[in-house]
mmCIF file of C-alpha atoms in Angstrom:
data_model
loop_
_atom_site.group_PDB
_atom_site.id
_atom_site.type_symbol
_atom_site.label_atom_id
_atom_site.label_comp_id
_atom_site.label_asym_id
_atom_site.label_seq_id
_atom_site.Cartn_x
_atom_site.Cartn_y
_atom_site.Cartn_z
ATOM 1 C CA UNK O 1 31.427 92.671 1.740
ATOM 2 C CA UNK O 2 32.459 89.547 3.689
ATOM 3 C CA UNK O 3 29.243 87.970 2.930
ATOM 4 C CA UNK O 4 29.398 88.787 -0.712
ATOM 5 C CA UNK O 5 32.941 87.414 -0.842
ATOM 6 C CA UNK O 6 31.640 84.199 0.918
ATOM 7 C CA UNK O 7 28.808 83.919 -1.499
ATOM 8 C CA UNK O 8 31.078 84.300 -4.528
ATOM 9 C CA UNK O 9 33.443 81.745 -3.221
ATOM 10 C CA UNK O 10 30.546 79.234 -2.593
ATOM 11 C CA UNK O 11 29.218 80.014 -6.188
ATOM 12 C CA UNK O 12 32.715 79.630 -7.811
ATOM 13 C CA UNK O 13 33.108 76.141 -5.881
ATOM 14 C CA UNK O 14 29.754 75.071 -6.855
ATOM 15 C CA UNK O 15 30.448 75.959 -10.547
ATOM 16 C CA UNK O 16 33.802 74.150 -10.567
ATOM 17 C CA UNK O 17 32.363 70.928 -9.094
ATOM 18 C CA UNK O 18 29.466 71.096 -11.535
ATOM 19 C CA UNK O 19 31.867 71.444 -14.460
ATOM 20 C CA UNK O 20 33.658 68.323 -13.221
ATOM 21 C CA UNK O 21 30.550 66.374 -12.838
ATOM 22 C CA UNK O 22 29.501 67.195 -16.386
ATOM 23 C CA UNK O 23 32.743 65.719 -17.766
ATOM 24 C CA UNK O 24 31.774 62.773 -19.946
ATOM 25 C CA UNK O 25 34.257 59.951 -20.473
ATOM 26 C CA UNK O 26 31.965 58.426 -23.098
ATOM 27 C CA UNK O 27 29.973 59.791 -25.971
ATOM 28 C CA UNK O 28 26.388 58.671 -27.200
ATOM 29 C CA UNK O 29 28.317 57.336 -30.327
ATOM 30 C CA UNK O 30 31.726 57.607 -31.925
ATOM 31 C CA UNK O 31 33.206 56.416 -35.262
ATOM 32 C CA UNK O 32 37.038 55.929 -35.563
ATOM 33 C CA UNK O 33 39.052 55.347 -38.719
ATOM 34 C CA UNK O 34 42.777 55.025 -38.895
ATOM 35 C CA UNK O 35 45.971 52.941 -39.187
ATOM 36 C CA UNK O 36 48.025 50.811 -36.883
ATOM 37 C CA UNK O 37 51.741 51.265 -37.872
ATOM 38 C CA UNK O 38 52.813 47.652 -36.841
ATOM 39 C CA UNK O 39 56.170 46.123 -36.167
ATOM 40 C CA UNK O 40 55.517 42.462 -36.766
ATOM 41 C CA UNK O 41 57.105 39.129 -36.137
ATOM 42 C CA UNK O 42 55.244 36.149 -37.913
ATOM 43 C CA UNK O 43 56.170 32.438 -37.737
ATOM 44 C CA UNK O 44 54.516 29.532 -39.317
ATOM 45 C CA UNK O 45 55.240 26.061 -38.001
ATOM 46 C CA UNK O 46 53.982 22.759 -39.763
ATOM 47 C CA UNK O 47 54.176 19.087 -39.102
ATOM 48 C CA UNK O 48 52.877 16.218 -41.348
ATOM 49 C CA UNK O 49 52.433 12.535 -40.661
ATOM 50 C CA UNK O 50 51.453 9.803 -43.081
ATOM 51 C CA UNK O 51 51.817 6.240 -41.988
ATOM 52 C CA UNK O 52 55.627 5.870 -40.851
ATOM 53 C CA UNK O 53 56.538 9.110 -42.507
ATOM 54 C CA UNK O 54 56.789 12.391 -40.647
ATOM 55 C CA UNK O 55 58.244 15.762 -41.419
ATOM 56 C CA UNK O 56 58.193 19.214 -39.968
ATOM 57 C CA UNK O 57 59.661 22.664 -40.065
ATOM 58 C CA UNK O 58 59.132 26.393 -39.474
ATOM 59 C CA UNK O 59 59.535 29.754 -41.485
ATOM 60 C CA UNK O 60 59.702 33.297 -40.269
ATOM 61 C CA UNK O 61 57.918 35.474 -42.910
ATOM 62 C CA UNK O 62 60.080 38.523 -42.072
ATOM 63 C CA UNK O 63 63.553 36.983 -41.521
ATOM 64 C CA UNK O 64 63.357 34.079 -44.162
ATOM 65 C CA UNK O 65 61.151 35.286 -46.859
ATOM 66 C CA UNK O 66 61.905 39.149 -46.654
ATOM 67 C CA UNK O 67 58.285 40.440 -45.868
ATOM 68 C CA UNK O 68 58.163 43.859 -44.365
ATOM 69 C CA UNK O 69 58.412 43.984 -40.595
ATOM 70 C CA UNK O 70 56.498 47.527 -40.588
ATOM 71 C CA UNK O 71 53.093 47.272 -42.156
ATOM 72 C CA UNK O 72 50.215 49.579 -41.805
ATOM 73 C CA UNK O 73 47.007 48.003 -40.558
ATOM 74 C CA UNK O 74 43.679 49.440 -41.444
ATOM 75 C CA UNK O 75 41.412 49.975 -38.414
ATOM 76 C CA UNK O 76 37.736 50.941 -38.013
ATOM 77 C CA UNK O 77 35.637 51.050 -34.726
ATOM 78 C CA UNK O 78 32.044 52.041 -34.037
ATOM 79 C CA UNK O 79 30.869 52.614 -30.457
ATOM 80 C CA UNK O 80 27.238 53.254 -29.194
ATOM 81 C CA UNK O 81 25.792 53.918 -25.712
ATOM 82 C CA UNK O 82 22.599 52.178 -25.110
ATOM 83 C CA UNK O 83 20.673 53.529 -22.030
ATOM 84 C CA UNK O 84 22.626 54.587 -18.893
ATOM 85 C CA UNK O 85 25.135 51.754 -18.396
ATOM 86 C CA UNK O 86 25.018 49.885 -21.685
ATOM 87 C CA UNK O 87 27.016 49.968 -24.865
ATOM 88 C CA UNK O 88 27.676 48.262 -28.144
ATOM 89 C CA UNK O 89 30.801 48.117 -30.285
ATOM 90 C CA UNK O 90 32.128 46.870 -33.629
ATOM 91 C CA UNK O 91 35.758 46.760 -34.599
ATOM 92 C CA UNK O 92 37.671 45.662 -37.561
ATOM 93 C CA UNK O 93 41.286 45.386 -38.516
ATOM 94 C CA UNK O 94 43.229 43.595 -41.238
ATOM 95 C CA UNK O 95 46.282 43.693 -43.464
ATOM 96 C CA UNK O 96 47.794 41.957 -46.470
ATOM 97 C CA UNK O 97 51.668 41.332 -46.986
ATOM 98 C CA UNK O 98 53.486 39.765 -49.792
ATOM 99 C CA UNK O 99 57.100 39.259 -51.285
ATOM 100 C CA UNK O 100 59.024 37.656 -54.148
ATOM 101 C CA UNK O 101 62.328 36.314 -53.130
ATOM 102 C CA UNK O 102 64.962 35.181 -55.902
ATOM 103 C CA UNK O 103 67.733 33.000 -54.952
ATOM 104 C CA UNK O 104 70.867 31.978 -57.091
ATOM 105 C CA UNK O 105 73.551 29.678 -55.676
ATOM 106 C CA UNK O 106 75.937 26.817 -56.402
ATOM 107 C CA UNK O 107 75.283 23.354 -54.700
ATOM 108 C CA UNK O 108 78.308 21.054 -54.283
ATOM 109 C CA UNK O 109 77.322 17.336 -53.902
ATOM 110 C CA UNK O 110 79.211 14.175 -54.755
ATOM 111 C CA UNK O 111 82.215 15.843 -56.083
ATOM 112 C CA UNK O 112 79.995 17.932 -58.485
ATOM 113 C CA UNK O 113 78.739 21.590 -58.571
ATOM 114 C CA UNK O 114 75.117 22.201 -59.610
ATOM 115 C CA UNK O 115 74.020 25.707 -60.603
ATOM 116 C CA UNK O 116 70.728 26.365 -58.846
ATOM 117 C CA UNK O 117 68.169 29.313 -59.133
ATOM 118 C CA UNK O 118 64.777 29.651 -57.326
ATOM 119 C CA UNK O 119 62.000 32.059 -57.111
ATOM 120 C CA UNK O 120 59.609 32.082 -54.131
ATOM 121 C CA UNK O 121 56.393 34.092 -53.832
ATOM 122 C CA UNK O 122 54.764 34.376 -50.384
ATOM 123 C CA UNK O 123 51.632 35.972 -49.340
ATOM 124 C CA UNK O 124 49.977 36.324 -45.849
ATOM 125 C CA UNK O 125 46.650 37.915 -45.087
ATOM 126 C CA UNK O 126 44.922 38.456 -41.711
ATOM 127 C CA UNK O 127 41.446 39.732 -40.860
ATOM 128 C CA UNK O 128 39.828 40.241 -37.479
ATOM 129 C CA UNK O 129 36.260 41.591 -36.633
ATOM 130 C CA UNK O 130 34.279 41.716 -33.405
ATOM 131 C CA UNK O 131 31.027 42.724 -32.057
ATOM 132 C CA UNK O 132 30.906 43.473 -28.277
ATOM 133 C CA UNK O 133 28.279 44.472 -25.625
ATOM 134 C CA UNK O 134 29.655 46.397 -22.766
ATOM 135 C CA UNK O 135 28.487 47.331 -19.408
ATOM 136 C CA UNK O 136 29.840 50.647 -18.097
ATOM 137 C CA UNK O 137 30.310 51.358 -14.333
ATOM 138 C CA UNK O 138 31.310 54.620 -12.607
ATOM 139 C CA UNK O 139 30.241 58.176 -12.108
ATOM 140 C CA UNK O 140 31.642 61.498 -13.105
ATOM 141 C CA UNK O 141 34.753 61.678 -15.345
ATOM 142 C CA UNK O 142 35.914 57.997 -15.068
ATOM 143 C CA UNK O 143 34.116 54.758 -16.229
ATOM 144 C CA UNK O 144 35.075 51.123 -16.069
ATOM 145 C CA UNK O 145 33.643 48.714 -18.711
ATOM 146 C CA UNK O 146 33.188 44.962 -18.854
ATOM 147 C CA UNK O 147 32.261 43.464 -22.299
ATOM 148 C CA UNK O 148 31.366 40.104 -23.822
ATOM 149 C CA UNK O 149 31.037 39.504 -27.373
ATOM 150 C CA UNK O 150 32.018 37.256 -30.439
ATOM 151 C CA UNK O 151 34.989 37.694 -32.835
ATOM 152 C CA UNK O 152 35.751 36.359 -36.319
ATOM 153 C CA UNK O 153 39.252 35.796 -37.584
ATOM 154 C CA UNK O 154 40.504 34.673 -41.032
ATOM 155 C CA UNK O 155 44.108 33.603 -42.135
ATOM 156 C CA UNK O 156 44.989 33.058 -45.670
ATOM 157 C CA UNK O 157 48.492 32.047 -46.775
ATOM 158 C CA UNK O 158 50.162 31.309 -50.219
ATOM 159 C CA UNK O 159 53.592 29.994 -50.999
ATOM 160 C CA UNK O 160 54.489 29.155 -54.656
ATOM 161 C CA UNK O 161 57.761 29.049 -56.560
ATOM 162 C CA UNK O 162 59.865 27.549 -59.103
ATOM 163 C CA UNK O 163 63.445 26.110 -58.766
ATOM 164 C CA UNK O 164 65.994 25.052 -61.396
ATOM 165 C CA UNK O 165 68.951 22.886 -60.896
ATOM 166 C CA UNK O 166 71.115 22.540 -63.971
ATOM 167 C CA UNK O 167 68.105 23.157 -66.197
ATOM 168 C CA UNK O 168 65.777 20.696 -64.379
ATOM 169 C CA UNK O 169 62.808 22.691 -63.444
ATOM 170 C CA UNK O 170 60.399 21.957 -60.351
ATOM 171 C CA UNK O 171 57.281 23.800 -59.420
ATOM 172 C CA UNK O 172 55.461 23.863 -56.185
ATOM 173 C CA UNK O 173 52.354 25.559 -54.564
ATOM 174 C CA UNK O 174 50.812 25.530 -50.930
ATOM 175 C CA UNK O 175 47.853 27.695 -50.081
ATOM 176 C CA UNK O 176 45.362 27.724 -47.140
ATOM 177 C CA UNK O 177 42.302 29.616 -46.228
ATOM 178 C CA UNK O 178 40.953 29.220 -42.625
ATOM 179 C CA UNK O 179 38.389 31.121 -40.503
ATOM 180 C CA UNK O 180 36.665 30.666 -37.171
ATOM 181 C CA UNK O 181 34.203 32.440 -34.722
ATOM 182 C CA UNK O 182 35.206 32.604 -30.976
ATOM 183 C CA UNK O 183 33.934 34.297 -27.778
ATOM 184 C CA UNK O 184 35.485 37.493 -26.645
ATOM 185 C CA UNK O 185 36.098 39.121 -23.238
ATOM 186 C CA UNK O 186 36.906 42.930 -22.969
ATOM 187 C CA UNK O 187 37.939 45.070 -20.036
ATOM 188 C CA UNK O 188 37.980 48.904 -20.516
ATOM 189 C CA UNK O 189 38.761 52.131 -18.663
ATOM 190 C CA UNK O 190 37.813 55.706 -19.705
ATOM 191 C CA UNK O 191 38.856 59.001 -17.905
ATOM 192 C CA UNK O 192 37.850 62.600 -19.076
ATOM 193 C CA UNK O 193 40.703 65.060 -18.029
ATOM 194 C CA UNK O 194 38.519 67.942 -19.420
ATOM 195 C CA UNK O 195 36.029 68.475 -22.158
ATOM 196 C CA UNK O 196 38.773 68.244 -24.897
ATOM 197 C CA UNK O 197 41.120 65.508 -23.624
ATOM 198 C CA UNK O 198 40.546 61.946 -22.468
ATOM 199 C CA UNK O 199 42.556 58.907 -21.532
ATOM 200 C CA UNK O 200 41.689 55.264 -22.143
ATOM 201 C CA UNK O 201 43.018 51.731 -21.691
ATOM 202 C CA UNK O 202 41.597 48.325 -23.037
ATOM 203 C CA UNK O 203 42.524 44.680 -22.964
ATOM 204 C CA UNK O 204 40.605 41.986 -24.923
ATOM 205 C CA UNK O 205 41.134 38.221 -24.983
ATOM 206 C CA UNK O 206 39.651 35.708 -27.599
ATOM 207 C CA UNK O 207 39.965 31.905 -27.044
ATOM 208 C CA UNK O 208 38.649 28.859 -28.890
ATOM 209 C CA UNK O 209 39.458 25.244 -28.096
ATOM 210 C CA UNK O 210 38.544 22.524 -30.626
ATOM 211 C CA UNK O 211 37.428 22.806 -34.231
ATOM 212 C CA UNK O 212 39.733 23.247 -37.182
ATOM 213 C CA UNK O 213 41.260 26.480 -36.103
ATOM 214 C CA UNK O 214 41.769 26.945 -32.559
ATOM 215 C CA UNK O 215 43.984 29.138 -30.315
ATOM 216 C CA UNK O 216 43.922 32.644 -28.584
ATOM 217 C CA UNK O 217 44.330 36.393 -29.358
ATOM 218 C CA UNK O 218 44.997 39.072 -26.763
ATOM 219 C CA UNK O 219 45.052 42.845 -27.590
ATOM 220 C CA UNK O 220 46.136 45.608 -25.297
ATOM 221 C CA UNK O 221 45.946 49.347 -25.983
ATOM 222 C CA UNK O 222 46.848 52.717 -24.208
ATOM 223 C CA UNK O 223 45.724 56.023 -25.660
ATOM 224 C CA UNK O 224 44.608 59.525 -25.482
ATOM 225 C CA UNK O 225 41.745 61.340 -27.289
ATOM 226 C CA UNK O 226 42.151 65.136 -28.191
ATOM 227 C CA UNK O 227 39.121 66.981 -29.617
ATOM 228 C CA UNK O 228 40.182 70.391 -31.136
ATOM 229 C CA UNK O 229 36.627 70.677 -32.492
ATOM 230 C CA UNK O 230 33.321 69.773 -30.763
ATOM 231 C CA UNK O 231 32.527 66.742 -32.856
ATOM 232 C CA UNK O 232 35.962 65.799 -34.624
ATOM 233 C CA UNK O 233 39.110 64.789 -32.899
ATOM 234 C CA UNK O 234 42.208 62.661 -33.023
ATOM 235 C CA UNK O 235 43.167 59.377 -30.956
ATOM 236 C CA UNK O 236 46.684 58.347 -30.540
ATOM 237 C CA UNK O 237 47.400 55.174 -28.830
ATOM 238 C CA UNK O 238 50.111 52.481 -28.427
ATOM 239 C CA UNK O 239 48.918 48.741 -28.544
ATOM 240 C CA UNK O 240 50.060 45.217 -29.116
ATOM 241 C CA UNK O 241 48.311 41.944 -30.356
ATOM 242 C CA UNK O 242 49.558 38.444 -29.711
ATOM 243 C CA UNK O 243 48.167 35.720 -31.774
ATOM 244 C CA UNK O 244 48.526 31.956 -31.738
ATOM 245 C CA UNK O 245 46.384 29.857 -33.781
ATOM 246 C CA UNK O 246 46.508 26.007 -34.453
ATOM 247 C CA UNK O 247 45.087 24.174 -37.297
ATOM 248 C CA UNK O 248 44.672 20.363 -37.686
ATOM 249 C CA UNK O 249 43.672 18.610 -40.765
ATOM 250 C CA UNK O 250 43.149 14.908 -41.030
ATOM 251 C CA UNK O 251 42.672 13.296 -44.433
ATOM 252 C CA UNK O 252 43.438 10.268 -46.521
ATOM 253 C CA UNK O 253 46.950 11.360 -47.055
ATOM 254 C CA UNK O 254 47.562 11.542 -43.239
ATOM 255 C CA UNK O 255 47.469 14.400 -40.676
ATOM 256 C CA UNK O 256 48.871 18.087 -41.182
ATOM 257 C CA UNK O 257 49.194 20.358 -37.931
ATOM 258 C CA UNK O 258 50.041 23.918 -38.323
ATOM 259 C CA UNK O 259 50.679 26.769 -35.868
ATOM 260 C CA UNK O 260 50.626 30.395 -36.652
ATOM 261 C CA UNK O 261 52.568 32.750 -33.887
ATOM 262 C CA UNK O 262 52.035 36.465 -34.867
ATOM 263 C CA UNK O 263 53.084 39.527 -32.746
ATOM 264 C CA UNK O 264 52.063 43.054 -33.573
ATOM 265 C CA UNK O 265 52.948 46.139 -31.648
ATOM 266 C CA UNK O 266 53.161 49.898 -32.511
ATOM 267 C CA UNK O 267 51.316 53.185 -32.438
ATOM 268 C CA UNK O 268 47.957 54.078 -34.049
ATOM 269 C CA UNK O 269 46.625 57.201 -35.208
ATOM 270 C CA UNK O 270 42.809 57.475 -35.659
ATOM 271 C CA UNK O 271 40.383 60.149 -36.810
ATOM 272 C CA UNK O 272 37.478 60.160 -34.401
ATOM 273 C CA UNK O 273 33.915 61.536 -35.071
ATOM 274 C CA UNK O 274 31.416 61.811 -32.423
#
């Protein structure tokens, strides 16, 4: 009996350690679709110079133009394992926002009161996509990843409106559409708690100097995956994105410098197929 008990204990221990060793923090492939429920803060700054004339200013899209601070952002990801320690990933997210602001007020100047009305329409679109090759290190239920890749980002803005002061009407319109490619660096961590639950964290950085649209983008995320079914599960994560992009245009009319400061943070919910 003692010999049988010892054998059973050894067998159970071996079975437990084998189960832990078989836990996989990564899948051969996975596809994720979901939304990023963001809380945003967006500021645009611009300065212009032509000869001896210069002007500048800034506008906050949420505070000054009434655009929504909370805006769902569509997300899509595809991850593939290549060999034992290699991996390839594709990612996309983007959103569109717009608002129409109507103003009516009296302006006093030179002892006279002017009746003024205005309508301003604003639109802001942002798209980001990336392709990354990753090297995964580690054994068992934990893996560490280093990724290098390329990112593409696009920013579109539109401001147009009409104003009327005592019946005198003035129209104006300003639009921009800029895009660029930039190198990307990614660090990742994956840990399998059991065959149904995993934890993960990621940080990515994009930087570009020079060109018409330069700047940097930093993304961070911390999340968990839960698979109630063998191939279908959910991922819940909390993340943030900080974007600072600079644009410079030089033409016959002078020079125009613009800067975008965009901060996004909030939870994401993704449907994950593996």
